[in-house]
Amino acid sequence: MNLTQENPGIAANDGRITPPAPGLRRAALLLLGLSVMLIAFNLRPIFSSLSVLLPEIIRQTGLSSASAGYLTTLPVLCLGLFAPLAPRLAQRYGVERTLLGVVIILGLGTALRGYGGIGALFAGSALAGAAIAVGNVLLPSLVKRDFANHAATMTGLYTMALCGGAAAAAAFTLPITHALGNSWAIGLGVWVIPVVIVALVWAPQSLRQNSRARHATYTVSGLWRDRLAWQVTFFMGLQSALAYCVMGWLAPILRERGLDGVTAGLVVSVSIMVQVFTSVLVPPLAVRCKDQRFFNAALAAIAGVALLGLLFAPLSTVWVWGILQGVGQGGLFAIALTVIVLRSPDSHVAAHLSSMAQCVGYILAATGPLFVGLLHSWTGGYSATAWLFIVLSAGAAISGWGAGRTTYVKVKSTPRKSP
């Protein structure tokens, strides 16, 4: 289903966004919105499911802490490396069909992780990360195109779905693994089931896409020279580095501090579930303000301080710090996606800014979980990661202050016809 083709007014030839025509059925938009949320739900379980099983994988396979750091970093690195492909794929095949490919490849990667063996685990993680990279870029563009009048609300909803998928994997992966013979491979592979479900829901909509959409391309120039675009990019990258430190290493950190595996997974799950609520609340509140500078900086500070509490505060307070970290991290992620939309004058610029922010941003974010693993390998503990968390949260606050200014990136978006 290509709503832009049903109603060309959504994305006019000059790149301006206009409200949907009255004849556009509400049911079509509701189905599209639900489908976007279902896709988003499946874009994070590969990270949090690995986190809660990491001690078992290390113990059963003999991985070192440094190698585990590479494993947690690999899919995040793929998020950055493959993000630039998204606009080109969408222009050639259409957003809907490209997202169908994303779901299929994500399913293959998730299933491969469940095959067993270190080689399959690394290969499946890379394949899934590549698919998620394209999905990450296209979802903000889809929101800008088809939900232009409700961009903040829809961003909050699909961010809620992202957090929900991560929380579900953090909470249920270890119990499922215990119930199915303590096989870490099965515990990882079981998350292919919701991917198959969303593929069945999305396929009929994507295959009805009008093929003419594939020939409408836009040239966006000047983005990589724009200061605001770089501030948005660094904000996305640094807050993502914090997020993947949490998803990749918080459970092992808490287990080393003395919590059992199931409880550690529940703390991570509750923290991520709190992100669900803040991700829904923050974007509508932020867009009502004159700018988003204060929101960005304050949320970065909250997320960073809470991580320090999880590292050093008494275990009796771990739930408080976990909830506080969820407030900060969920708000950070939602507002980082929101500023991509708010700083873009049209959906085509949004796709390219999203690609830039996630290409450079996720390559930067990959250093977060990598350094956690390396620091643990070098020092034998997690205390040294406190300095890493301080640097990342301070950087997110500074870049977020710049990204929160009420203005557009200064670029040119011009239509051209494919040969």
Coordinates of C-alpha atoms in Angstrom, one line a residue:
M1 CA 0.0 0.0 0.0
N2 CA 1.6 3.2 -1.1
L3 CA -0.5 6.0 0.4
T4 CA 1.6 8.6 -1.5
Q5 CA 0.5 7.1 -4.8
E6 CA -3.2 7.0 -3.7
N7 CA -2.9 10.7 -2.8
P8 CA 0.0 12.4 -4.6
G9 CA -0.7 15.5 -2.5
I10 CA 1.2 13.9 0.4
A11 CA 4.5 14.4 -1.3
A12 CA 4.2 16.9 -4.1
N13 CA 6.7 17.1 -6.9
D14 CA 8.4 20.2 -5.3
G15 CA 9.0 18.2 -2.1
R16 CA 6.5 20.0 0.1
I17 CA 4.2 18.0 2.4
T18 CA 0.5 18.7 2.3
P19 CA -2.3 17.1 4.3
P20 CA -3.8 13.8 3.1
A21 CA -6.9 14.2 0.8
P22 CA -10.3 13.7 2.5
G23 CA -10.8 10.6 0.4
L24 CA -7.9 8.8 2.0
R25 CA -9.5 6.1 4.2
R26 CA -8.8 6.3 7.9
A27 CA -8.6 2.5 8.0
A28 CA -5.7 2.5 5.6
L29 CA -3.7 4.9 7.8
L30 CA -4.5 2.9 10.9
L31 CA -3.3 -0.3 9.2
L32 CA -0.2 1.4 8.1
G33 CA 0.5 2.8 11.5
L34 CA 0.0 -0.6 13.1
S35 CA 2.3 -2.2 10.6
V36 CA 5.0 0.4 11.3
M37 CA 4.8 -0.4 15.0
L38 CA 5.0 -4.2 14.3
I39 CA 8.1 -3.7 12.2
A40 CA 9.6 -1.5 14.9
F41 CA 8.9 -4.1 17.5
N42 CA 11.2 -6.5 15.7
L43 CA 14.2 -4.1 15.3
R44 CA 15.6 -4.5 18.8
P45 CA 15.3 -8.1 20.2
I46 CA 18.6 -9.2 18.6
F47 CA 20.4 -6.8 21.0
S48 CA 18.7 -7.4 24.3
S49 CA 18.3 -11.2 23.8
L50 CA 22.0 -11.5 23.4
S51 CA 22.7 -9.3 26.4
V52 CA 20.9 -11.5 28.9
L53 CA 22.5 -14.7 27.5
L54 CA 26.0 -13.3 27.2
P55 CA 27.4 -14.9 30.4
E56 CA 26.1 -18.3 29.2
I57 CA 27.5 -17.8 25.8
I58 CA 30.9 -16.9 27.2
R59 CA 30.9 -19.8 29.6
Q60 CA 29.7 -22.4 27.0
T61 CA 31.9 -21.2 24.1
G62 CA 35.0 -19.9 25.8
L63 CA 34.6 -16.4 24.3
S64 CA 36.8 -13.7 26.0
S65 CA 35.4 -10.5 27.3
A66 CA 37.0 -8.7 24.4
S67 CA 35.5 -11.1 21.8
A68 CA 32.1 -10.7 23.5
G69 CA 32.6 -6.9 23.0
Y70 CA 33.2 -7.5 19.3
L71 CA 30.0 -9.6 19.2
T72 CA 27.9 -6.9 20.8
T73 CA 29.4 -4.3 18.6
L74 CA 29.1 -6.0 15.3
P75 CA 25.3 -5.5 14.7
V76 CA 25.6 -1.9 15.9
L77 CA 28.5 -1.3 13.5
C78 CA 26.3 -2.8 10.7
L79 CA 23.6 -0.2 11.6
G80 CA 26.0 2.5 10.5
L81 CA 27.6 0.8 7.5
F82 CA 24.4 -0.2 5.8
A83 CA 22.3 2.9 6.6
P84 CA 23.4 4.8 3.4
L85 CA 21.8 2.0 1.3
A86 CA 18.3 2.8 2.5
P87 CA 17.5 5.9 0.4
R88 CA 18.8 4.3 -2.8
L89 CA 16.9 1.1 -2.2
A90 CA 13.7 3.1 -1.3
Q91 CA 14.0 5.1 -4.5
R92 CA 14.5 2.1 -6.7
Y93 CA 12.0 -0.3 -5.1
G94 CA 9.8 1.9 -3.0
V95 CA 9.7 2.2 0.7
E96 CA 7.1 -0.5 1.3
R97 CA 8.9 -3.2 -0.7
T98 CA 12.2 -2.2 0.8
L99 CA 10.8 -2.7 4.2
L100 CA 9.5 -6.1 3.2
G101 CA 13.0 -7.0 2.2
V102 CA 14.2 -5.7 5.6
V103 CA 11.8 -8.0 7.4
I104 CA 12.8 -11.1 5.4
I105 CA 16.5 -10.5 5.8
L106 CA 16.0 -9.8 9.6
G107 CA 14.2 -13.1 9.8
L108 CA 17.1 -15.0 8.1
G109 CA 19.7 -13.4 10.4
T110 CA 17.7 -14.1 13.5
A111 CA 17.2 -17.8 12.5
L112 CA 20.9 -18.1 11.7
R113 CA 21.8 -16.9 15.2
G114 CA 19.6 -19.8 16.5
Y115 CA 21.5 -22.4 14.4
G116 CA 24.3 -22.6 17.0
G117 CA 28.0 -22.1 16.8
I118 CA 30.1 -18.9 17.0
G119 CA 30.4 -18.5 13.3
A120 CA 26.7 -18.6 12.8
L121 CA 26.2 -16.2 15.7
F122 CA 28.5 -13.6 14.3
A123 CA 27.1 -14.0 10.7
G124 CA 23.5 -13.9 11.8
S125 CA 24.1 -10.8 14.0
A126 CA 25.7 -9.0 11.0
L127 CA 22.9 -10.0 8.7
A128 CA 20.2 -8.9 11.1
G129 CA 22.1 -5.6 11.8
A130 CA 22.3 -4.8 8.1
A131 CA 18.5 -5.3 7.8
I132 CA 17.8 -3.2 10.9
A133 CA 20.0 -0.4 9.5
V134 CA 17.7 0.1 6.5
G135 CA 14.6 -0.2 8.6
N136 CA 15.9 2.4 11.0
V137 CA 16.4 4.9 8.2
L138 CA 13.1 4.4 6.4
L139 CA 10.7 4.5 9.4
P140 CA 11.3 8.3 10.1
S141 CA 10.9 9.0 6.4
L142 CA 7.7 7.0 6.2
V143 CA 6.3 9.0 9.2
K144 CA 7.3 12.3 7.6
R145 CA 5.5 11.2 4.4
D146 CA 2.3 9.7 5.5
F147 CA 1.8 11.1 9.0
A148 CA 3.0 14.7 8.4
N149 CA 0.4 16.2 10.7
H150 CA 1.0 13.8 13.5
A151 CA 4.8 13.2 13.2
A152 CA 5.6 13.6 16.9
T153 CA 2.8 11.2 18.0
M154 CA 3.6 8.6 15.4
T155 CA 7.3 8.8 16.3
G156 CA 6.5 8.2 19.9
L157 CA 4.3 5.2 19.0
Y158 CA 6.9 3.4 16.9
T159 CA 9.6 4.3 19.4
M160 CA 7.3 2.7 22.0
A161 CA 7.2 -0.4 19.8
L162 CA 11.0 -0.4 19.5
C163 CA 11.4 -0.3 23.3
G164 CA 8.6 -2.9 23.7
G165 CA 10.5 -5.4 21.5
A166 CA 13.8 -4.8 23.4
A167 CA 12.0 -5.2 26.8
A168 CA 10.2 -8.4 25.8
A169 CA 13.5 -9.9 24.7
A170 CA 15.3 -8.9 27.9
A171 CA 12.5 -10.3 30.1
F172 CA 11.6 -13.5 28.4
T173 CA 14.8 -14.8 26.6
L174 CA 16.4 -16.4 29.7
P175 CA 13.2 -18.1 31.0
I176 CA 12.5 -19.4 27.5
T177 CA 16.1 -20.7 27.3
H178 CA 15.7 -22.5 30.7
A179 CA 12.4 -24.0 29.6
L180 CA 13.9 -25.3 26.3
G181 CA 16.9 -27.2 27.7
N182 CA 19.3 -24.3 28.5
S183 CA 20.2 -23.9 24.8
W184 CA 21.4 -20.3 24.2
A185 CA 21.0 -20.9 20.5
I186 CA 17.3 -21.7 20.8
G187 CA 16.9 -18.7 23.2
L188 CA 18.2 -16.4 20.4
G189 CA 16.5 -18.1 17.5
V190 CA 13.0 -18.1 19.0
W191 CA 12.8 -14.4 18.2
V192 CA 12.3 -15.2 14.5
I193 CA 8.6 -16.0 15.3
P194 CA 7.4 -12.4 15.7
V195 CA 9.5 -11.5 12.5
V196 CA 7.5 -14.1 10.6
I197 CA 4.3 -12.7 11.9
V198 CA 5.1 -9.1 10.8
A199 CA 6.2 -10.4 7.4
L200 CA 2.8 -12.0 6.8
V201 CA 1.0 -8.7 7.9
W202 CA 3.3 -6.4 5.8
A203 CA 3.6 -8.5 2.6
P204 CA 0.1 -7.8 1.2
Q205 CA 0.5 -4.1 1.7
S206 CA 3.9 -3.8 0.2
L207 CA 3.1 -5.9 -2.9
R208 CA 0.2 -3.6 -3.8
Q209 CA 2.7 -0.7 -4.1
N210 CA 2.4 1.2 -7.4
S211 CA 5.5 0.5 -9.4
R212 CA 5.6 4.0 -10.7
A213 CA 6.9 5.1 -7.2
R214 CA 10.2 3.5 -8.0
H215 CA 11.0 6.1 -10.6
A216 CA 10.5 9.2 -8.5
T217 CA 14.0 10.2 -7.2
Y218 CA 15.2 13.3 -5.5
T219 CA 18.6 14.9 -5.3
V220 CA 19.5 16.2 -1.8
S221 CA 22.7 18.4 -1.8
G222 CA 24.6 20.2 0.9
L223 CA 23.7 18.0 3.8
W224 CA 27.2 16.8 4.7
R225 CA 28.4 20.4 4.9
D226 CA 25.6 21.6 7.2
R227 CA 26.5 22.2 10.9
L228 CA 23.0 21.4 12.2
A229 CA 23.0 18.1 10.3
W230 CA 26.3 17.1 12.1
Q231 CA 24.8 18.1 15.5
V232 CA 21.8 15.9 14.8
T233 CA 24.2 13.1 13.8
F234 CA 26.4 13.3 16.8
F235 CA 23.3 13.5 19.1
M236 CA 21.9 10.3 17.5
G237 CA 25.3 8.5 17.7
L238 CA 26.2 9.4 21.3
Q239 CA 22.8 8.7 22.8
S240 CA 22.8 5.4 20.8
A241 CA 26.2 4.5 22.3
L242 CA 24.6 4.8 25.7
A243 CA 21.6 2.8 24.6
Y244 CA 23.6 -0.1 23.2
C245 CA 25.8 -0.2 26.3
V246 CA 22.6 -0.7 28.3
M247 CA 21.2 -3.3 25.9
G248 CA 24.5 -5.1 25.4
W249 CA 26.1 -5.0 28.9
L250 CA 23.8 -3.9 31.7
A251 CA 22.6 -7.5 32.4
P252 CA 26.2 -8.8 32.7
I253 CA 27.2 -5.8 34.8
L254 CA 24.3 -6.5 37.2
R255 CA 25.1 -10.2 37.3
E256 CA 28.7 -9.5 38.2
R257 CA 27.5 -7.2 41.0
G258 CA 25.6 -10.2 42.5
L259 CA 22.1 -10.4 40.9
D260 CA 21.0 -13.7 39.4
G261 CA 20.4 -13.9 35.7
V262 CA 16.6 -13.7 35.7
T263 CA 16.5 -10.7 38.1
A264 CA 19.2 -8.9 36.0
G265 CA 17.1 -9.5 32.9
L266 CA 14.0 -8.2 34.6
V267 CA 15.8 -5.0 35.7
V268 CA 16.9 -4.4 32.1
S269 CA 13.4 -5.2 30.9
V270 CA 11.7 -2.8 33.4
S271 CA 14.2 -0.1 32.5
I272 CA 13.4 -0.6 28.8
M273 CA 9.6 -0.7 29.5
V274 CA 9.9 2.6 31.2
Q275 CA 11.4 3.8 27.9
V276 CA 8.1 2.9 26.3
F277 CA 6.2 5.5 28.3
T278 CA 8.8 8.2 28.1
S279 CA 9.2 7.7 24.3
V280 CA 5.5 8.3 23.9
L281 CA 5.4 11.4 26.3
V282 CA 8.5 13.2 25.3
P283 CA 8.0 14.0 21.5
P284 CA 4.6 15.6 21.9
L285 CA 5.8 17.7 24.9
A286 CA 9.1 18.6 23.1
V287 CA 7.4 19.9 19.9
R288 CA 5.2 22.2 22.0
C289 CA 8.3 24.0 23.3
K290 CA 10.1 26.8 21.6
D291 CA 13.0 24.4 20.9
Q292 CA 14.2 21.1 22.2
R293 CA 17.6 22.1 23.6
F294 CA 16.7 21.8 27.3
F295 CA 15.0 18.4 26.7
N296 CA 18.0 17.0 24.9
A297 CA 20.6 18.1 27.5
A298 CA 18.5 17.2 30.5
L299 CA 17.6 13.7 29.3
A300 CA 21.3 13.0 28.5
A301 CA 22.2 14.0 32.1
I302 CA 19.5 11.7 33.6
A303 CA 20.6 8.7 31.5
G304 CA 24.3 9.2 32.4
V305 CA 23.8 9.7 36.1
A306 CA 21.5 6.7 36.3
L307 CA 24.1 4.4 34.7
L308 CA 26.6 5.5 37.3
G309 CA 24.0 4.6 39.9
L310 CA 23.6 1.1 38.4
L311 CA 27.4 0.7 38.5
F312 CA 28.1 1.9 42.1
A313 CA 24.9 2.4 44.2
P314 CA 23.8 -0.3 46.6
L315 CA 21.9 -3.2 45.0
S316 CA 18.9 -2.4 47.1
T317 CA 18.4 0.7 45.0
V318 CA 18.9 -1.0 41.6
W319 CA 15.3 -0.8 40.6
V320 CA 15.2 3.0 41.3
W321 CA 18.3 3.5 39.1
G322 CA 17.0 1.2 36.4
I323 CA 13.7 3.1 36.2
L324 CA 15.5 6.5 36.1
Q325 CA 17.8 5.2 33.4
G326 CA 14.7 4.2 31.4
V327 CA 13.3 7.7 31.8
G328 CA 16.4 9.3 30.4
Q329 CA 17.3 6.7 27.7
G330 CA 13.7 6.4 26.4
G331 CA 13.3 10.1 26.1
L332 CA 16.7 10.5 24.5
F333 CA 16.0 7.9 21.8
A334 CA 12.5 9.3 21.0
I335 CA 13.7 12.9 20.8
A336 CA 16.7 11.9 18.7
L337 CA 14.3 10.5 16.1
T338 CA 12.0 13.4 16.5
V339 CA 14.7 16.0 15.7
I340 CA 15.5 14.2 12.5
V341 CA 11.9 14.9 11.4
L342 CA 11.7 18.4 12.9
R343 CA 15.0 19.6 11.3
S344 CA 13.9 18.3 7.9
P345 CA 11.8 20.5 5.5
D346 CA 10.3 17.5 3.6
S347 CA 10.3 13.7 3.6
H348 CA 13.1 13.4 1.1
V349 CA 15.5 15.4 3.2
A350 CA 14.3 13.4 6.2
A351 CA 15.3 10.2 4.5
H352 CA 18.8 11.5 3.7
L353 CA 19.3 13.2 7.2
S354 CA 18.1 10.0 8.8
S355 CA 20.6 8.1 6.6
M356 CA 23.5 10.4 7.6
A357 CA 22.6 10.5 11.3
Q358 CA 22.4 6.7 11.4
C359 CA 25.3 5.9 9.2
V360 CA 27.8 8.1 11.1
G361 CA 25.9 7.9 14.3
Y362 CA 25.8 4.1 14.6
I363 CA 29.4 3.7 13.6
L364 CA 30.1 6.1 16.5
A365 CA 27.6 4.2 18.7
A366 CA 29.4 0.9 18.0
T367 CA 32.4 2.2 20.1
G368 CA 30.2 2.1 23.2
P369 CA 29.6 -1.6 23.7
L370 CA 33.1 -2.3 22.2
F371 CA 34.9 -0.3 24.9
V372 CA 32.8 -1.8 27.7
G373 CA 34.0 -5.2 26.6
L374 CA 37.6 -4.0 26.2
L375 CA 37.7 -2.2 29.5
H376 CA 36.4 -5.3 31.3
S377 CA 39.0 -7.4 29.6
W378 CA 41.8 -4.9 30.5
T379 CA 40.7 -4.2 34.1
G380 CA 38.8 -7.4 35.1
G381 CA 35.8 -5.4 36.1
Y382 CA 33.2 -2.8 35.0
S383 CA 34.1 0.1 37.3
A384 CA 36.3 1.8 34.6
T385 CA 33.3 2.0 32.3
A386 CA 32.0 4.9 34.5
W387 CA 34.4 7.2 32.6
L388 CA 33.0 6.0 29.3
F389 CA 29.4 6.7 30.4
I390 CA 30.4 10.2 31.6
V391 CA 32.0 11.0 28.3
L392 CA 29.1 9.7 26.2
S393 CA 26.4 11.4 28.2
A394 CA 28.3 14.7 28.2
G395 CA 28.8 14.5 24.5
A396 CA 25.1 13.7 24.0
A397 CA 24.1 16.7 26.0
I398 CA 26.4 19.1 24.1
S399 CA 25.4 17.9 20.6
G400 CA 21.7 17.7 21.7
W401 CA 21.8 21.3 22.7
G402 CA 22.8 22.2 19.2
A403 CA 20.4 19.8 17.5
G404 CA 17.5 21.2 19.5
R405 CA 17.5 24.6 17.8
T406 CA 14.3 25.5 15.9
T407 CA 15.5 25.6 12.3
Y408 CA 15.9 23.4 9.2
V409 CA 19.0 21.9 7.8
K410 CA 20.1 24.1 4.9
V411 CA 20.0 21.8 1.9
K412 CA 18.5 21.6 -1.6
S413 CA 16.0 18.9 -2.4
T414 CA 15.1 18.8 -6.2
P415 CA 13.2 16.1 -8.1
R416 CA 14.6 14.3 -11.0
K417 CA 13.4 11.4 -13.2
S418 CA 15.3 8.2 -13.3
P419 CA 16.3 7.1 -16.8

